[in-house]
Short mmCIF file of C-alpha atoms in Angstrom, two decimals:
data_model
loop_
_atom_site.label_atom_id
_atom_site.label_comp_id
_atom_site.label_asym_id
_atom_site.label_seq_id
_atom_site.Cartn_x
_atom_site.Cartn_y
_atom_site.Cartn_z
CA MET A 489 -22.73 19.57 25.15
CA SER A 490 -22.62 18.92 21.46
CA SER A 491 -25.32 16.86 19.80
CA PHE A 492 -23.10 14.79 17.56
CA LYS A 493 -20.40 12.16 17.91
CA THR A 494 -17.14 11.86 16.00
CA LEU A 495 -16.91 8.18 15.14
CA ARG A 496 -13.65 7.43 13.37
CA ILE A 497 -11.10 8.51 10.81
CA ASN A 498 -12.99 7.70 7.62
CA HIS A 499 -10.00 8.30 5.36
CA ILE A 500 -6.80 10.16 4.78
CA ALA A 501 -6.41 11.66 1.32
CA LEU A 502 -3.06 11.96 -0.40
CA VAL A 503 -2.70 14.08 -3.52
CA VAL A 504 -0.50 12.45 -6.16
CA GLY A 505 0.69 13.22 -9.67
CA GLU A 506 -0.10 9.74 -10.95
CA LEU A 507 -1.40 6.53 -9.40
CA ASP A 508 1.18 3.88 -10.29
CA ALA A 509 3.94 4.81 -7.87
CA PRO A 510 1.71 5.38 -4.80
CA LEU A 511 -0.20 2.16 -5.58
CA HIS A 512 3.11 0.36 -5.67
CA PHE A 513 3.85 1.65 -2.17
CA TRP A 514 0.47 1.25 -0.47
CA ARG A 515 -0.70 -1.92 -2.24
CA ASP A 516 2.48 -3.82 -3.07
CA GLY A 517 4.60 -2.42 -0.24
CA LEU A 518 2.14 -2.27 2.65
CA GLY A 519 -0.27 -4.93 1.41
CA LEU A 520 -3.46 -2.85 1.30
CA ALA A 521 -6.12 -3.98 -1.13
CA LEU A 522 -7.15 -1.66 -3.94
CA ALA A 523 -10.93 -1.67 -3.45
CA GLN A 524 -11.73 0.54 -6.40
CA THR A 525 -10.61 3.38 -8.60
CA GLU A 526 -13.19 5.89 -9.69
CA ALA A 527 -13.50 9.18 -11.49
CA VAL A 528 -14.81 11.93 -9.21
CA PRO A 529 -15.93 14.67 -11.62
CA GLU A 530 -16.89 17.09 -8.83
CA GLN A 531 -13.26 17.09 -7.69
CA GLN A 532 -11.82 16.79 -11.21
CA ALA A 533 -9.89 13.80 -9.97
CA GLU A 534 -9.33 10.08 -10.25
CA VAL A 535 -9.40 8.46 -6.82
CA ALA A 536 -8.07 5.08 -5.68
CA PHE A 537 -9.56 3.65 -2.45
CA LEU A 538 -7.51 1.32 -0.25
CA PRO A 539 -9.24 0.14 2.93
CA VAL A 540 -7.23 -0.29 6.12
CA GLY A 541 -9.07 -1.31 9.29
CA GLU A 542 -12.16 0.88 9.67
CA SER A 543 -10.55 3.62 7.54
CA HIS A 544 -9.11 3.89 4.09
CA VAL A 545 -6.33 5.62 2.23
CA GLU A 546 -7.46 7.67 -0.75
CA LEU A 547 -4.99 8.44 -3.52
CA VAL A 548 -6.27 11.51 -5.35
CA GLN A 549 -4.90 12.34 -8.78
CA PRO A 550 -6.06 15.64 -10.32
CA THR A 551 -7.29 15.15 -13.89
CA THR A 552 -7.30 18.82 -14.89
CA SER A 553 -4.75 21.55 -14.25
CA ASP A 554 -7.01 24.25 -12.81
CA SER A 555 -8.77 22.64 -9.85
CA GLY A 556 -7.95 23.37 -6.23
CA LEU A 557 -6.36 19.94 -6.03
CA ALA A 558 -4.21 20.59 -9.09
CA ARG A 559 -3.05 23.92 -7.68
CA PHE A 560 -2.29 22.27 -4.32
CA LEU A 561 -0.19 19.64 -6.13
CA ALA A 562 1.60 22.24 -8.27
CA LYS A 563 2.40 24.43 -5.28
CA ARG A 564 3.28 21.90 -2.59
CA GLY A 565 4.07 18.70 -4.45
CA PRO A 566 2.50 15.34 -3.65
CA GLY A 567 1.68 14.55 -0.05
CA MET A 568 -1.05 14.66 2.57
CA HIS A 569 -4.08 16.58 1.38
CA HIS A 570 -6.73 16.16 4.07
CA VAL A 571 -8.02 13.97 6.86
CA CYS A 572 -11.69 13.02 6.96
CA VAL A 573 -13.45 12.28 10.24
CA GLU A 574 -16.85 10.67 10.24
CA VAL A 575 -19.59 12.05 12.46
CA ASP A 576 -23.12 10.83 13.14
CA ASN A 577 -24.73 14.24 12.55
CA ILE A 578 -22.88 16.53 10.17
CA ARG A 579 -25.33 19.43 10.45
CA ALA A 580 -24.98 19.45 14.24
CA ALA A 581 -21.20 19.26 13.93
CA LEU A 582 -21.06 22.20 11.51
CA ALA A 583 -23.38 24.30 13.67
CA HIS A 584 -21.31 23.51 16.75
CA LEU A 585 -18.04 24.43 15.02
CA LYS A 586 -19.52 27.62 13.63
CA GLY A 587 -20.86 28.53 17.07
CA LEU A 588 -17.33 28.25 18.47
CA GLY A 589 -16.08 30.63 15.79
CA PHE A 590 -14.25 28.11 13.62
CA ARG A 591 -14.02 28.99 9.94
CA LEU A 592 -15.79 26.56 7.61
CA ILE A 593 -15.43 26.09 3.87
CA ASP A 594 -18.88 24.50 3.59
CA GLU A 595 -21.46 25.82 6.06
CA THR A 596 -23.99 23.25 4.88
CA PRO A 597 -23.18 19.69 3.82
CA ARG A 598 -22.68 18.75 0.18
CA LEU A 599 -24.19 15.56 -1.14
CA GLY A 600 -21.69 13.07 -2.51
CA HIS A 601 -21.57 9.57 -3.86
CA ALA A 602 -23.97 6.97 -2.41
CA GLY A 603 -25.82 9.36 -0.14
CA ARG A 604 -22.89 10.50 1.92
CA GLN A 605 -22.87 14.10 3.13
CA TYR A 606 -19.59 15.94 3.41
CA ALA A 607 -18.20 19.36 4.27
CA PHE A 608 -14.75 20.86 4.57
CA ILE A 609 -13.45 22.90 7.49
CA HIS A 610 -11.02 25.68 6.63
CA PRO A 611 -7.39 24.76 7.46
CA GLU A 612 -7.17 28.01 9.40
CA SER A 613 -9.41 26.35 11.99
CA ALA A 614 -7.10 23.38 12.51
CA GLN A 615 -3.55 24.77 12.42
CA GLY A 616 -3.01 24.19 8.72
CA VAL A 617 -4.77 20.84 8.47
CA LEU A 618 -7.61 20.53 5.99
CA VAL A 619 -10.32 18.49 7.73
CA GLU A 620 -13.32 16.97 5.99
CA LEU A 621 -16.44 15.80 7.79
CA TYR A 622 -18.48 12.84 6.55
CA GLU A 623 -21.88 11.59 7.51
CA LEU A 624 -22.76 8.28 5.91
CA PRO A 625 -26.34 7.27 5.26
CA PRO A 626 -27.80 4.63 7.63
CA ALA A 627 -26.80 1.09 6.67
CA GLY A 628 -29.31 -0.50 4.36
CA SER A 629 -30.69 2.84 3.12
CA GLN A 630 -28.89 2.61 -0.23
CA MET B 829 3.28 -12.91 -0.65
CA SER B 830 4.21 -10.78 2.31
CA SER B 831 4.34 -12.30 5.78
CA PHE B 832 2.70 -9.43 7.60
CA LYS B 833 -0.65 -7.69 7.69
CA THR B 834 -1.39 -3.99 7.85
CA LEU B 835 -4.12 -3.70 10.46
CA ARG B 836 -5.29 -0.10 10.77
CA ILE B 837 -4.33 3.54 10.91
CA ASN B 838 -2.91 3.73 14.42
CA HIS B 839 -2.65 7.52 14.42
CA ILE B 840 -2.14 10.66 12.44
CA ALA B 841 0.37 13.10 13.88
CA LEU B 842 0.01 16.85 13.52
CA VAL B 843 2.91 19.14 14.38
CA VAL B 844 1.81 22.25 16.24
CA GLY B 845 3.45 25.30 17.79
CA GLU B 846 1.45 25.00 21.01
CA LEU B 847 -1.31 22.73 22.27
CA ASP B 848 -4.12 25.07 23.33
CA ALA B 849 -5.47 26.04 19.91
CA PRO B 850 -5.41 22.55 18.38
CA LEU B 851 -6.94 21.08 21.54
CA HIS B 852 -9.69 23.66 21.23
CA PHE B 853 -10.41 22.41 17.71
CA TRP B 854 -10.12 18.64 18.15
CA ARG B 855 -11.49 18.36 21.68
CA ASP B 856 -13.94 21.23 22.03
CA GLY B 857 -14.84 21.50 18.34
CA LEU B 858 -14.95 17.87 17.24
CA GLY B 859 -15.65 16.33 20.62
CA LEU B 860 -12.64 14.01 20.87
CA ALA B 861 -11.50 13.08 24.35
CA LEU B 862 -8.03 14.07 25.47
CA ALA B 863 -6.73 10.71 26.70
CA GLN B 864 -3.37 11.96 27.89
CA THR B 865 -0.58 14.43 27.36
CA GLU B 866 2.96 13.20 27.79
CA ALA B 867 6.53 14.30 27.32
CA VAL B 868 8.35 12.20 24.70
CA PRO B 869 12.03 12.96 25.31
CA GLU B 870 13.23 10.85 22.36
CA GLN B 871 11.31 13.17 20.04
CA GLN B 872 11.94 16.31 22.11
CA ALA B 873 8.21 16.88 22.12
CA GLU B 874 5.08 17.12 24.19
CA VAL B 875 2.35 14.94 22.71
CA ALA B 876 -1.42 15.02 23.27
CA PHE B 877 -3.34 11.83 22.41
CA LEU B 878 -6.99 12.02 21.31
CA PRO B 879 -8.59 8.66 20.46
CA VAL B 880 -11.09 8.46 17.59
CA GLY B 881 -12.50 5.04 16.70
CA GLU B 882 -9.66 2.52 16.49
CA SER B 883 -7.16 5.34 15.77
CA HIS B 884 -6.08 8.52 17.45
CA VAL B 885 -4.98 12.01 16.63
CA GLU B 886 -1.60 13.01 18.04
CA LEU B 887 -0.79 16.67 18.54
CA VAL B 888 2.99 16.98 18.63
CA GLN B 889 4.57 20.13 20.01
CA PRO B 890 8.36 20.41 19.72
CA THR B 891 9.96 21.37 23.04
CA THR B 892 13.37 22.30 21.66
CA SER B 893 14.32 24.31 18.60
CA ASP B 894 16.81 21.95 16.98
CA SER B 895 14.95 18.66 16.54
CA GLY B 896 13.68 17.35 13.23
CA LEU B 897 10.17 18.17 14.38
CA ALA B 898 11.14 21.74 15.26
CA ARG B 899 12.80 22.23 11.89
CA PHE B 900 9.76 20.78 10.14
CA LEU B 901 7.54 23.25 12.02
CA ALA B 902 9.85 26.20 11.32
CA LYS B 903 10.06 25.37 7.62
CA ARG B 904 6.52 24.32 6.78
CA GLY B 905 4.38 25.68 9.58
CA PRO B 906 1.93 23.59 11.57
CA GLY B 907 0.08 20.79 9.83
CA MET B 908 0.17 17.08 9.05
CA HIS B 909 3.44 15.48 10.06
CA HIS B 910 3.03 11.74 9.52
CA VAL B 911 0.57 8.88 9.32
CA CYS B 912 1.19 5.72 11.33
CA VAL B 913 -0.08 2.35 10.16
CA GLU B 914 -0.04 -0.60 12.50
CA VAL B 915 1.23 -3.95 11.30
CA ASP B 916 1.34 -7.35 12.97
CA ASN B 917 5.02 -7.99 12.15
CA ILE B 918 7.14 -4.88 11.75
CA ARG B 919 10.37 -6.75 10.94
CA ALA B 920 8.66 -8.60 8.10
CA ALA B 921 7.14 -5.36 6.84
CA LEU B 922 10.50 -3.56 6.82
CA ALA B 923 12.22 -6.47 5.08
CA HIS B 924 9.46 -6.60 2.47
CA LEU B 925 9.65 -2.85 1.80
CA LYS B 926 13.44 -2.95 1.60
CA GLY B 927 13.26 -5.89 -0.79
CA LEU B 928 11.04 -3.84 -3.09
CA GLY B 929 13.60 -1.04 -3.06
CA PHE B 930 11.73 1.42 -0.86
CA ARG B 931 13.90 3.79 1.14
CA LEU B 932 13.62 3.40 4.91
CA ILE B 933 14.66 5.78 7.68
CA ASP B 934 14.85 2.95 10.22
CA GLU B 935 15.91 -0.42 8.83
CA THR B 936 15.31 -2.08 12.17
CA PRO B 937 12.52 -1.20 14.59
CA ARG B 938 13.07 1.18 17.47
CA LEU B 939 11.62 0.35 20.87
CA GLY B 940 9.17 2.91 22.19
CA HIS B 941 6.82 3.42 25.09
CA ALA B 942 5.04 0.36 26.56
CA GLY B 943 6.77 -2.19 24.37
CA ARG B 944 5.68 -0.85 21.01
CA GLN B 945 8.10 -1.14 18.11
CA TYR B 946 8.20 1.58 15.49
CA ALA B 947 10.07 2.58 12.36
CA PHE B 948 9.83 5.41 9.85
CA ILE B 949 9.76 5.01 6.09
CA HIS B 950 11.41 7.78 4.11
CA PRO B 951 8.89 10.19 2.52
CA GLU B 952 10.63 9.60 -0.80
CA SER B 953 9.08 6.11 -0.76
CA ALA B 954 5.52 7.40 -0.41
CA GLN B 955 5.30 10.50 -2.61
CA GLY B 956 6.15 12.99 0.10
CA VAL B 957 4.21 11.35 2.92
CA LEU B 958 6.13 10.39 6.05
CA VAL B 959 4.81 6.97 7.10
CA GLU B 960 5.49 5.35 10.45
CA LEU B 961 5.00 1.65 11.15
CA TYR B 962 3.91 0.38 14.56
CA GLU B 963 3.84 -3.08 16.01
CA LEU B 964 2.16 -3.23 19.39
CA PRO B 965 3.03 -5.90 21.94
CA PRO B 966 0.46 -8.69 22.37
CA ALA B 967 -2.45 -7.71 24.61
CA GLY B 968 -1.77 -8.59 28.22
CA SER B 969 1.99 -8.71 27.78
CA GLN B 970 2.56 -5.39 29.58
#
């Protein structure tokens, strides 16, 4: 059996052309709090984080015109971009997926904000859905 | 202020052409349990439910060729179909959204399996994302 556990949906990410209209829907319409908005240079994007239960909604606005996100937005319009599931051992999860023959975008985790590790699985592996894996650092380690 | 609370992501729904390949990814690849598979005649679909944390992943396979789901699949291919957020008062949520001018698909809740109430918000309201609202019956009422 696999040596990792999938814990929860960490977030769903929606790609948007600008932040005002989706904030109006998710914050004013559905009552979610806007926890923060931050620039994410590695994704060439501005991201708004809205917690909901143990997950959050991420609104991702491309800030350049030539990133993967910007091309996704130009081609498909705004909408769902990816779903991120949190695991307790991202390296074990990636090795397990690779061993089953699933196509990965990142074969080793990338290091993101605040010590989190993340990796993307190719949408070919999940019937067109782009799935991100997260492993958060142990509580209190930051 | 609004008279309802948005509690959590109840589920994300993925539309698929058949269940074997996506089950291989989500169950065998990511280790989610397959809680149940059931026919949902009102959606003309077979649905597999895989819990993850306080949410679940729904794999939705159209069983006829002329439903909205089947047309979605034929037009766009498999992938994300909708995200469902659970609220504690669906009628208040719908009234609040309508009052803000958001376009709804269902202005009053529909009654689904096991006493749950649900309604869809038009994707025009949420930048191309189809959002479903759920209100579950009180625990112990079934």
